[in-house]
Coordinates of C-alpha atoms in Angstrom, one line a residue:
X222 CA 144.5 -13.6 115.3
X223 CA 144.3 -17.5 114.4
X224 CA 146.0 -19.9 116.0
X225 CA 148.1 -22.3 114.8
X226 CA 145.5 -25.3 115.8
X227 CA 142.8 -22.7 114.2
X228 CA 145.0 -22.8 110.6
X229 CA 145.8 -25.7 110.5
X230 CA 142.2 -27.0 111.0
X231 CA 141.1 -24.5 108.3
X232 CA 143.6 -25.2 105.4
X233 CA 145.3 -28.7 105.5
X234 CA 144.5 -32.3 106.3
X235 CA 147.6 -33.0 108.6
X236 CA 146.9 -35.8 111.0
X237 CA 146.8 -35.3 114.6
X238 CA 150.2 -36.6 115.1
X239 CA 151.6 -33.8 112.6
X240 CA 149.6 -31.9 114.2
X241 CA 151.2 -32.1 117.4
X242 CA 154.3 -32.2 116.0
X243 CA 154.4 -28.9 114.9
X244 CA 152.6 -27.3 117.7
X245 CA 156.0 -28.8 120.0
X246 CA 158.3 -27.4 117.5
X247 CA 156.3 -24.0 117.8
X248 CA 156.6 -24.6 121.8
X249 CA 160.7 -25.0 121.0
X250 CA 161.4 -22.4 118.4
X251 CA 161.7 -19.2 120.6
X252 CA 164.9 -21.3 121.9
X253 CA 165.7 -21.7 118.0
X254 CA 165.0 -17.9 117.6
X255 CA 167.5 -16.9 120.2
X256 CA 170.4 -19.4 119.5
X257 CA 169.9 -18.3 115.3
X258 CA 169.4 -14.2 116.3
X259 CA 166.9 -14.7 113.4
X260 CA 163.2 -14.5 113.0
X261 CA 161.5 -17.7 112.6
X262 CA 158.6 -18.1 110.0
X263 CA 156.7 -22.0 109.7
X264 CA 155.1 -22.7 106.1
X265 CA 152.5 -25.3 105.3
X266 CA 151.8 -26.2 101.8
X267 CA 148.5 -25.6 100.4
X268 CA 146.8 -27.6 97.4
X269 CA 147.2 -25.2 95.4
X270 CA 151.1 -25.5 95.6
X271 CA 150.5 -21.8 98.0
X272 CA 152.2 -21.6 101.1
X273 CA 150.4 -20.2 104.5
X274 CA 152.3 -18.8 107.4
X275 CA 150.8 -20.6 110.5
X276 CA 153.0 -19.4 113.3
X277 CA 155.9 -16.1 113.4
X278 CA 159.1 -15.9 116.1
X279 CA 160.9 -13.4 116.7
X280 CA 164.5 -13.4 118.7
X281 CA 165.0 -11.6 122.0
X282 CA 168.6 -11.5 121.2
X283 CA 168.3 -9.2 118.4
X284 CA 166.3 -7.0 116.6
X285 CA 163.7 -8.5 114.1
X286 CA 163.7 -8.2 110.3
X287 CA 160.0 -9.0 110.1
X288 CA 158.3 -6.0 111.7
X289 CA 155.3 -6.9 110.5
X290 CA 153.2 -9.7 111.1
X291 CA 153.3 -12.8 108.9
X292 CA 151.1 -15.4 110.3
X293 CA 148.0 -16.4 107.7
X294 CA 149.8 -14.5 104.8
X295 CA 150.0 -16.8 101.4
X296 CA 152.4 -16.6 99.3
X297 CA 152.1 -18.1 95.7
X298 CA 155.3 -20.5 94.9
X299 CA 156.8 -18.9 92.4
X300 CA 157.3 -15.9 94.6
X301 CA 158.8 -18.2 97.4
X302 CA 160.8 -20.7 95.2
X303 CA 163.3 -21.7 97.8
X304 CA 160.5 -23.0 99.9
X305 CA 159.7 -25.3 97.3
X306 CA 163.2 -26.3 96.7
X307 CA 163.3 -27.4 100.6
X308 CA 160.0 -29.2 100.5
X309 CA 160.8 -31.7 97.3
X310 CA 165.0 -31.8 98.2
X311 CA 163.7 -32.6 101.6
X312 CA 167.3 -30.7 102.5
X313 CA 168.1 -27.5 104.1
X314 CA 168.7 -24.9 101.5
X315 CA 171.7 -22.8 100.7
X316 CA 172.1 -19.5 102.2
X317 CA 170.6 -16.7 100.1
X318 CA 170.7 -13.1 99.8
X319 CA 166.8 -11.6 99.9
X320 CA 165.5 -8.3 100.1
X321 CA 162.1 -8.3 102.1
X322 CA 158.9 -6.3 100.9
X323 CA 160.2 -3.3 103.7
X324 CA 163.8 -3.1 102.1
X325 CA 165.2 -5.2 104.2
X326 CA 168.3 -7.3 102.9
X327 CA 168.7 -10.6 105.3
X328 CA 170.2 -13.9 104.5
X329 CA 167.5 -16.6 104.2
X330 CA 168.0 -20.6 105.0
X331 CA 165.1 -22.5 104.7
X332 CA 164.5 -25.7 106.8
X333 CA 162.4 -28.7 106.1
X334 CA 160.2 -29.7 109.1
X335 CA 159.9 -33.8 108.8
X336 CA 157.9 -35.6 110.9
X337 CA 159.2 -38.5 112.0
X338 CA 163.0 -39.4 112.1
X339 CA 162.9 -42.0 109.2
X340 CA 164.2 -40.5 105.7
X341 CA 161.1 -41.8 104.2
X342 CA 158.8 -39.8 106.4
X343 CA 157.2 -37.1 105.1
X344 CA 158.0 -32.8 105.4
X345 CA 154.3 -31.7 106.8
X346 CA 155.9 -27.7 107.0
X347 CA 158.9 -25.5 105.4
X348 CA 160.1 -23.0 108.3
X349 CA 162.4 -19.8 106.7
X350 CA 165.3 -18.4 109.3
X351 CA 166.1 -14.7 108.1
X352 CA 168.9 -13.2 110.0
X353 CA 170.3 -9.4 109.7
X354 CA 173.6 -9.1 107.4
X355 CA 176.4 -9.0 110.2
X356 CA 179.1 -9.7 109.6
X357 CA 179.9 -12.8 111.9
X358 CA 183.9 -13.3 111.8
X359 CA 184.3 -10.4 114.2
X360 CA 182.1 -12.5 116.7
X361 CA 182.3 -13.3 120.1
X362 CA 182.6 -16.9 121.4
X363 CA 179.2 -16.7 122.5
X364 CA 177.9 -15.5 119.3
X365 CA 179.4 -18.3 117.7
X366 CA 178.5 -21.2 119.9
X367 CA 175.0 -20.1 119.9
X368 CA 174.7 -20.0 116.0
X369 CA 176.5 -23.3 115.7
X370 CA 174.3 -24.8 118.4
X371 CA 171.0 -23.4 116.3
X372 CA 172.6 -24.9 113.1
X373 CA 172.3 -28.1 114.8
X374 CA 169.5 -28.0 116.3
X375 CA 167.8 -27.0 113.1
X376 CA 169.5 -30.0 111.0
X377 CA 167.8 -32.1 113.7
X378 CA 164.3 -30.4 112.6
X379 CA 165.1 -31.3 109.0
X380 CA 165.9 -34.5 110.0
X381 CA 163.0 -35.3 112.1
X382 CA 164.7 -35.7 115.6
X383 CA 163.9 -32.2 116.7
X384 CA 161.7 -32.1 119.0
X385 CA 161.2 -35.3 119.9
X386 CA 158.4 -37.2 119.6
X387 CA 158.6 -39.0 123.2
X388 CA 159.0 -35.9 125.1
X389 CA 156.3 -34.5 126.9
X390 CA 154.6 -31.2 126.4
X391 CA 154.9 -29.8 129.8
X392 CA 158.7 -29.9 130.0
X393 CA 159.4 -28.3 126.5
X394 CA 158.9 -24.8 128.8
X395 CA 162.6 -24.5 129.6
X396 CA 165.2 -22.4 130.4
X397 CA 166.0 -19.5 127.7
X398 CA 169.5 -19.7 125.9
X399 CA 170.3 -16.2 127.5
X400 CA 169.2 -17.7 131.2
X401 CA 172.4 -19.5 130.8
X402 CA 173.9 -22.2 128.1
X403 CA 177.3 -24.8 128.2
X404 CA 178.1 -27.1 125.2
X405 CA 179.4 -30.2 125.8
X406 CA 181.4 -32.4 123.5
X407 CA 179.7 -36.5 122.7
X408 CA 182.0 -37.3 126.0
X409 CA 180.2 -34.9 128.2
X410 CA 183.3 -32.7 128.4
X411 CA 182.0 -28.3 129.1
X412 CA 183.3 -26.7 125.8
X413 CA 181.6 -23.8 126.3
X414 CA 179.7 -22.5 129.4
X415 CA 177.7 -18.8 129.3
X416 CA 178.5 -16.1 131.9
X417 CA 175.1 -16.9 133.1
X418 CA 175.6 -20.2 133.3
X419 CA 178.6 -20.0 135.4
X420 CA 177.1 -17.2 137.5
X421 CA 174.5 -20.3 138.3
X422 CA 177.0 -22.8 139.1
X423 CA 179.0 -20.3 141.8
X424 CA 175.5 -20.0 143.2
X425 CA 175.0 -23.7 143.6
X426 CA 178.8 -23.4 145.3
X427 CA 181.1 -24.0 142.4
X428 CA 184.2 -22.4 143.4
X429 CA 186.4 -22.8 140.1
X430 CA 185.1 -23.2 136.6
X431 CA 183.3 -26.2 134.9
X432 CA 184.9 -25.3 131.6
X433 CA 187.3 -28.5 130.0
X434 CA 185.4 -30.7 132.3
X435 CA 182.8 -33.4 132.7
X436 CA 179.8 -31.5 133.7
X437 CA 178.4 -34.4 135.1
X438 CA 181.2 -34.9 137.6
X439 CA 181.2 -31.5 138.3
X440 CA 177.6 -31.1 139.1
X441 CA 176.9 -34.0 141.3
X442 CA 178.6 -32.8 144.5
X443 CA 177.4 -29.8 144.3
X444 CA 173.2 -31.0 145.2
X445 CA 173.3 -31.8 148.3
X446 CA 170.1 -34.4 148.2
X447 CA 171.6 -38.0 146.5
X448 CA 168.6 -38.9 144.4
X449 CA 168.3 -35.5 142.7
X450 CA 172.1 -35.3 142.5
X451 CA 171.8 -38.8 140.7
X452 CA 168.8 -37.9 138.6
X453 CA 170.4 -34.8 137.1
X454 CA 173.8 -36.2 136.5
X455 CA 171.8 -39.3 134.8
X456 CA 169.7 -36.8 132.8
X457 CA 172.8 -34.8 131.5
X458 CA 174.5 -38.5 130.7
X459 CA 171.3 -39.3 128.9
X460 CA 171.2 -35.9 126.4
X461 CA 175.3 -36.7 125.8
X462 CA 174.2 -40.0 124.8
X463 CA 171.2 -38.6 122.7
X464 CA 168.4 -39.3 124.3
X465 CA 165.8 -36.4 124.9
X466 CA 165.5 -35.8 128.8
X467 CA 163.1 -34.0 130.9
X468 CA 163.6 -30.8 132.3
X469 CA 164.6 -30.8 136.3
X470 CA 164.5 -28.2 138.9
X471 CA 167.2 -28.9 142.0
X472 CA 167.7 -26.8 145.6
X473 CA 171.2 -26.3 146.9
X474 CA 172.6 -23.6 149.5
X475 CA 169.4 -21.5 149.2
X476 CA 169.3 -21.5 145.7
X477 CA 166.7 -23.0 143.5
X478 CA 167.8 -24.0 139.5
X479 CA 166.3 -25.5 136.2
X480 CA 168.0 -27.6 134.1
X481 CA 167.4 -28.8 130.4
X482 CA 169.4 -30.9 128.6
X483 CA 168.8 -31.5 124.7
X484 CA 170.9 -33.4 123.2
X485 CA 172.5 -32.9 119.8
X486 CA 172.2 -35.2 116.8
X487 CA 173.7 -35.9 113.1
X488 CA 172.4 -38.0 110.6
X489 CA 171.0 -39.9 114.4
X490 CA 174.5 -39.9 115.7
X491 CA 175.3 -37.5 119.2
X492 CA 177.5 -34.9 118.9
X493 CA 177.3 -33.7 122.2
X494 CA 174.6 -31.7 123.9
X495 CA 173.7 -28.4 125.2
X496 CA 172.6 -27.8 128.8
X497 CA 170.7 -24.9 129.7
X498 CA 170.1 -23.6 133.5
X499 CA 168.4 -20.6 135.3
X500 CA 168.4 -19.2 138.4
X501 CA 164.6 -19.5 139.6
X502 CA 165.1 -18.7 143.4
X503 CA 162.8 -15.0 143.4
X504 CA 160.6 -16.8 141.2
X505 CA 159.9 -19.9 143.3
X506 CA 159.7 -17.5 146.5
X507 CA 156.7 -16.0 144.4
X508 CA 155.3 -19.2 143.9
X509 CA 154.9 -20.1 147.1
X510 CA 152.8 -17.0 147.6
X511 CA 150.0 -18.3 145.2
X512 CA 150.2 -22.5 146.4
X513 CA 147.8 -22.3 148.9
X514 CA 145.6 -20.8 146.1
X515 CA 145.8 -23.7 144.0
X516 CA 145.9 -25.7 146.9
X517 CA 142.5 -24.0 147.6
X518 CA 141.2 -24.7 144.5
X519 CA 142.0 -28.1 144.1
X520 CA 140.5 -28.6 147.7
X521 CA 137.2 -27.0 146.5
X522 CA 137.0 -29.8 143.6
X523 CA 137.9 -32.5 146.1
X524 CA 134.8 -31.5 148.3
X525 CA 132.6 -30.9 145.4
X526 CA 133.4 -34.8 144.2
X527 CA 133.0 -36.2 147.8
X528 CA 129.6 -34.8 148.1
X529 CA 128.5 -35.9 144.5
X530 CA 129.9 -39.3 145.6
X531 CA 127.7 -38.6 148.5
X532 CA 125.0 -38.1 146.7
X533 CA 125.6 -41.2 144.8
X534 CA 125.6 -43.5 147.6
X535 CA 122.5 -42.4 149.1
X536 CA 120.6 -42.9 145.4
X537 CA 122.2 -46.2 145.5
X538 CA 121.2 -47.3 148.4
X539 CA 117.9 -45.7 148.1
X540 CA 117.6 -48.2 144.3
X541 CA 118.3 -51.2 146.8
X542 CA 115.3 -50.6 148.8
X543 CA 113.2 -50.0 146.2
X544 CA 110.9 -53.3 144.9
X545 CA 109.7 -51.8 141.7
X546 CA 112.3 -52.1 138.7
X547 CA 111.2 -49.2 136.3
X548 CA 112.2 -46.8 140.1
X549 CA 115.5 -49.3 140.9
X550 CA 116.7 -48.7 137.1
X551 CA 116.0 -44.9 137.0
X552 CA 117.8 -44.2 140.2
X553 CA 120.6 -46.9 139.2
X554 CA 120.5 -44.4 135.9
X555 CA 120.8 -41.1 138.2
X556 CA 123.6 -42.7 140.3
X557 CA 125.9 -43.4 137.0
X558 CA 125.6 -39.7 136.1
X559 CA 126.3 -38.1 139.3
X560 CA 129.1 -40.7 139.7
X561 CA 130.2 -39.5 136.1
X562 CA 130.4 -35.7 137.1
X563 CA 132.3 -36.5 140.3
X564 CA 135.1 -38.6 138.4
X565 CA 135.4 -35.4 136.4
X566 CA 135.9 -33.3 139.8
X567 CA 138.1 -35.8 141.1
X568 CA 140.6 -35.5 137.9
X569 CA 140.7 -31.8 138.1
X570 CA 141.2 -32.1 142.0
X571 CA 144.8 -33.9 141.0
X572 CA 145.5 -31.4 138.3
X573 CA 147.1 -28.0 138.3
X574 CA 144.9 -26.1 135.8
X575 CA 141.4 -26.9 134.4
X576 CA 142.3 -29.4 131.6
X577 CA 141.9 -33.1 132.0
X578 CA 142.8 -36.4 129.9
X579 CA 139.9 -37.5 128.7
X580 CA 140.9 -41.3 128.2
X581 CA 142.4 -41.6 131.9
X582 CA 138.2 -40.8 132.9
X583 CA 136.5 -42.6 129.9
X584 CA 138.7 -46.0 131.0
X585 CA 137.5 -45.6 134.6
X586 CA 133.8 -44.7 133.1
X587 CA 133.7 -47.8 130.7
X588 CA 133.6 -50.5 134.1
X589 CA 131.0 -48.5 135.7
X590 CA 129.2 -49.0 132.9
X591 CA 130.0 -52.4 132.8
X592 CA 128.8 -53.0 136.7
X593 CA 125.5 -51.9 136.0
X594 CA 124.5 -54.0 133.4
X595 CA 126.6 -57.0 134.6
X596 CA 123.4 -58.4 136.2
X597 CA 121.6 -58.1 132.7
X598 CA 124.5 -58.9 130.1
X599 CA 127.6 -59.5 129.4
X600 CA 128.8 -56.7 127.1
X601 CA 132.6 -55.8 126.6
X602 CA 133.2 -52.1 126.0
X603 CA 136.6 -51.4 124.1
X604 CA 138.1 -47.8 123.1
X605 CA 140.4 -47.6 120.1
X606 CA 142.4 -43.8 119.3
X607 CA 143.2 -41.6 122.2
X608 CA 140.8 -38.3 123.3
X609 CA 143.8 -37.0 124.2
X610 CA 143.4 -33.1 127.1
X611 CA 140.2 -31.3 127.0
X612 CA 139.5 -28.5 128.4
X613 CA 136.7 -28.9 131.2
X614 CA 134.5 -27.0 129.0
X615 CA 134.1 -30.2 126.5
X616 CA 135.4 -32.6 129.3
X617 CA 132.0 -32.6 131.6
X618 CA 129.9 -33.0 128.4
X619 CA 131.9 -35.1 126.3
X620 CA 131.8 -37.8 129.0
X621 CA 128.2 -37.4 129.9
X622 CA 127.4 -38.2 126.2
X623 CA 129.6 -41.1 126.2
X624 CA 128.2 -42.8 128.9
X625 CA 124.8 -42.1 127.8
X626 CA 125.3 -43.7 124.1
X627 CA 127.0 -46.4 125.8
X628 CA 125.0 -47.2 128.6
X629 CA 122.2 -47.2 126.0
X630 CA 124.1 -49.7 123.9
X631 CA 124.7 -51.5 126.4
X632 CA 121.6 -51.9 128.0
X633 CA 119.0 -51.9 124.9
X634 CA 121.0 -53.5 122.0
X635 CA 121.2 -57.0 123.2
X636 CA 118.4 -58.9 124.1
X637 CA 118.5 -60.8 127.3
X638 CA 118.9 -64.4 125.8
X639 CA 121.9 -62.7 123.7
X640 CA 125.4 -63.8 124.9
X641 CA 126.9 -61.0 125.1
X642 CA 128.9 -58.4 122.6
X643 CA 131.0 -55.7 121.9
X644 CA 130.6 -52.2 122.3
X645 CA 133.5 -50.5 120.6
X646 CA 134.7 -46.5 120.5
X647 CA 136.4 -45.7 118.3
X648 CA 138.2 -42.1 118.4
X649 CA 139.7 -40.0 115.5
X650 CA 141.1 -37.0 116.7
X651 CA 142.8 -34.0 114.2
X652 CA 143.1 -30.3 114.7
X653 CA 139.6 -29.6 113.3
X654 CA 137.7 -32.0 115.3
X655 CA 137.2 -34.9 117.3
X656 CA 135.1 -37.6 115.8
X657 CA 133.7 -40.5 118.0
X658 CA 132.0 -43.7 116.5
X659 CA 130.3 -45.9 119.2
X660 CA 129.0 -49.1 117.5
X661 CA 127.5 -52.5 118.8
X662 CA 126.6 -55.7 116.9
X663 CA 123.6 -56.1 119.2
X664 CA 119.8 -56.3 117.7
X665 CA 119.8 -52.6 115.6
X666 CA 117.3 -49.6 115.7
X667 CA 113.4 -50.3 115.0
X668 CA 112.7 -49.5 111.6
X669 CA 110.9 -46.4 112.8
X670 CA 113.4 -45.0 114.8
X671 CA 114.2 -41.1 114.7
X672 CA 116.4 -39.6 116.9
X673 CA 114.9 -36.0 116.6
X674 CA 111.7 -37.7 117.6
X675 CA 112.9 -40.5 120.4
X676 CA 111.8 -39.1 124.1
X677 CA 114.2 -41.2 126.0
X678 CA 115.6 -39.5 128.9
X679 CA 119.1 -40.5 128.0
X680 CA 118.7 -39.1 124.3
X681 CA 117.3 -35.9 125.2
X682 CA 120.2 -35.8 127.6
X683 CA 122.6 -36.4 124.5
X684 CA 120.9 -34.3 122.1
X685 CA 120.9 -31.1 124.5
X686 CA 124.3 -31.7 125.6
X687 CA 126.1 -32.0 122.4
X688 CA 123.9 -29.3 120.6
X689 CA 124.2 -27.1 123.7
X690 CA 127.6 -27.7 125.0
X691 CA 129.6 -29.6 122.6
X692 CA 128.1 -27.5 119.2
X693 CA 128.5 -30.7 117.5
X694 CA 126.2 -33.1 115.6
X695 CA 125.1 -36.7 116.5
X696 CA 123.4 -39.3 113.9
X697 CA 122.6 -42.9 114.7
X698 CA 122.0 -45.3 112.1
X699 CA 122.6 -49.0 111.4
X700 CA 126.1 -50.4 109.9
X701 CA 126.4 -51.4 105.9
X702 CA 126.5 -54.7 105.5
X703 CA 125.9 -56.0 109.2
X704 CA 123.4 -55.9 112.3
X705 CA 124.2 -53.4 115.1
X706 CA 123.9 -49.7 115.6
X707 CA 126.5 -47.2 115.4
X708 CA 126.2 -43.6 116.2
X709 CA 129.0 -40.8 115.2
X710 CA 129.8 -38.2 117.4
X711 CA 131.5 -34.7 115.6
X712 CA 132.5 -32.1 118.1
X713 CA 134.8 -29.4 116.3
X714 CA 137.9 -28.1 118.3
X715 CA 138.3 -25.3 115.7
X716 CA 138.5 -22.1 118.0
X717 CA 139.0 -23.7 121.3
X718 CA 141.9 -23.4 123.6

């Protein structure tokens, strides 16, 4: 089945930025699922005024109304007319009576997604909430504070404020509305709290309830560390207020909890917040099982990159005996790359899976770069865009082409009477690809140059590694209208993880 990435890539032009704004809204909307008891649908609009299903939710709290699979289904406008209404009114719509293809009779809102919290941004998606026909004025309390807290939460989507763009992607894992869920008023005052919830807060040693109280006051005596005690009661001040906070796990009496707090806007104004917890003591016990594992692991990449740096030293000090430049410069070559391998092995040793930020390695690449050639020319080397995680897959070969190209640039396009320049990458990253353009304003290619035909070492290097590894494409040409060289990089991401 497609991923949402794959879709996307496939059938719109959304930028990067939309792009990751809807994959954190997909990493949020099983919460929205729960809260809503309804099944989620997200909608992009195609050119032809179509509209493709990129991503499908269903609710753990209830039983589904789309039994079958939606995601990469079109659906022509005029058969989907409220999703159109949405999209131009930029508005959530009215609730509707529909009967699905399987017989099914739900009620149907339809939520813009904007991106962006200004009312002039733009809706990038359409996202359709069907929920059974029940019946909801028989309903418990918690049945209705979890559809009002999904009502505003799914303003805040229409609105642009939901999910934030600030927050980061790891911490939008959080607790699960039925883990445990209190609503608190815009002066921190517990409206509401779950039995869950409070079944949480006896564990941590509450002894009465936190209900008609400030759960900030409440909470802080009961973590028996300061700082943490601080930090969550700060965090839980901070959603109130209506800032987006990060998701915090605290010990107390045995007992090992998460806590999330989102806060809850209108129109960009708090109206309180909900706080969700769960009770992870058996599941941190299991962890500890597997962190000498990881701890393993990350101790065989922090071997692997102090022999590589090993390795490095000794063809370094091997280039400083040598008395013959063509040898010095080809084992000052051979020292950059294993040096460029072991920064990659260094990255993963201080990460906790097998993905790295590319721009964290390419900054601490470009001086290294920049040392080698100091003694020949002074060359800046500037990037502009982000690279944003890779996989180490395309990490080890994305950054052994980039320090090939510009090592070359730096070394070849400026003669040595030249000043110096500027070596500039420039990175354009979307959901189908990631498109580099590394360009000088040095001297320029020969006028017979080929790169199918050039026998460098450093191109064969290049061509092999992005046909190979990257299954991209590489041209190098000169610049309209100026002197210089500039060479585009296109690696697809298109059905990569």
């Amino acid at each position: 089945m497609s991923t949402l990435s794959d879709l996307l890539a496939e059938h719109t032009e959304l930028s990067g930025a939309a792009v990751e704004h809807l994959q954190r809204l997909v990493s949020e909307w099983q919460l929205l699922s729960d809260l809503s008891f309804s099944d989620l649908a997200l909608w992009v609009r195609l050119d032809d005024h179509s509209y493709l299903c990129v991503a499908q939710v269903r609710p753990t709290t209830g039983a589904t109304v789309w039994p079958d699979d939606l995601v990469s289904r079109i659906v022509q406008e005029e058969h989907y007319p409220v999703a159109g209404e949405a999209w131009h009114r930029a508005r959530v719509t009215p609730q509707e009576l529909v009967v699905l293809p399987n017989g099914t009779r739900v009620r149907r809102v339809v939520i813009p997604v904007r991106f962006g919290d200004d009312p002039q941004t733009q809706i990038i998606a359409v996202m359709n909430r069907d929920s059974e026909l029940v019946d909801h004025s028989d309903s418990s309390q918690l049945e209705s504070v979890y559809i009002a807290a999904a009502d505003d939460l799914l303003q805040m989507v229409a609105e642009g404020s939901f999910p934030a763009a600030e927050q980061p992607a790891e911490i939008l894992t959080g607790p699960r509305a039925g883990d445990g869920l209190l609503r608190l008023d815009p002066h921190g005052i517990v409206t509401y709290v779950s039995p869950n919830a409070l079944s949480a807060y006896h564990r941590l040693g509450l002894i009465d309830s936190v209900s008609g109280e400030n759960l900030a006051d409440k909470t802080r005596p009961l973590i028996p560390d300061p700082f943490d005690a601080a930090e969550l009661t700060d965090r839980i001040c901070a959603a109130v207020s209506g800032r987006p906070t990060l998701r915090m796990e605290v010990e107390a009496r045995a007992a090992a909890m998460v806590f999330r707090s989102l806060p809850l806007l209108r129109a960009g104004r708090s109206v309180g917040a909900l706080v969700l917890v769960r009770d992870v003591t058996e599941v941190r016990r299991r962890d500890r099982a597997l962190l000498s594992k990881d701890a393993t692991i990350r101790e065989i990449h922090h071997r692997v990159k102090n022999n590589l740096q090993t390795v490095a030293a000794l063809l370094r000090l091997q280039a400083r005996r040598s008395d013959q430049p063509a040898v010095r410069r080809a084992l000052q070559e051979s020292t950059r790359r294993v040096a460029t391998i072991a920064l990659i092995h260094e990255t993963l040793s201080a990460s906790v899976d097998d993905r790295v930020d590319l721009d964290q390695i390419v900054d601490r690449l470009v001086p290294m770069i920049s040392d080698v050639a100091a003694a020949e020319t002074s060359v800046r080397v500037q990037r502009l865009g982000s690279f944003g995680v890779f996989s180490t897959e395309l990490a080890t070969p994305m950054v052994m082409v980039l320090a090939e190209i510009v090592q070359n640039a730096v070394q070849h396009a400026y003669p040595a009477d030249h000043p110096g320049g500027l070596v500039l990458i420039t990175v354009d990253r979307s959901a189908r690809s990631v498109d580099v353009l590394i360009s000088d304003d040095g001297a320029g290619l020969p006028a017979d140059f080929s790169l199918e035909t050039a026998n460098g070492l450093g191109l064969q290097i290049v061509r092999t590694l992005v046909t190979a590894e990257l299954r991209g494409t590489i041209s190098m040409g000169s610049p309209v209208g100026r002197q210089g060289t500039e060479v585009l990089l296109e690696v697809p991401l298109r059905g990569r993880a």
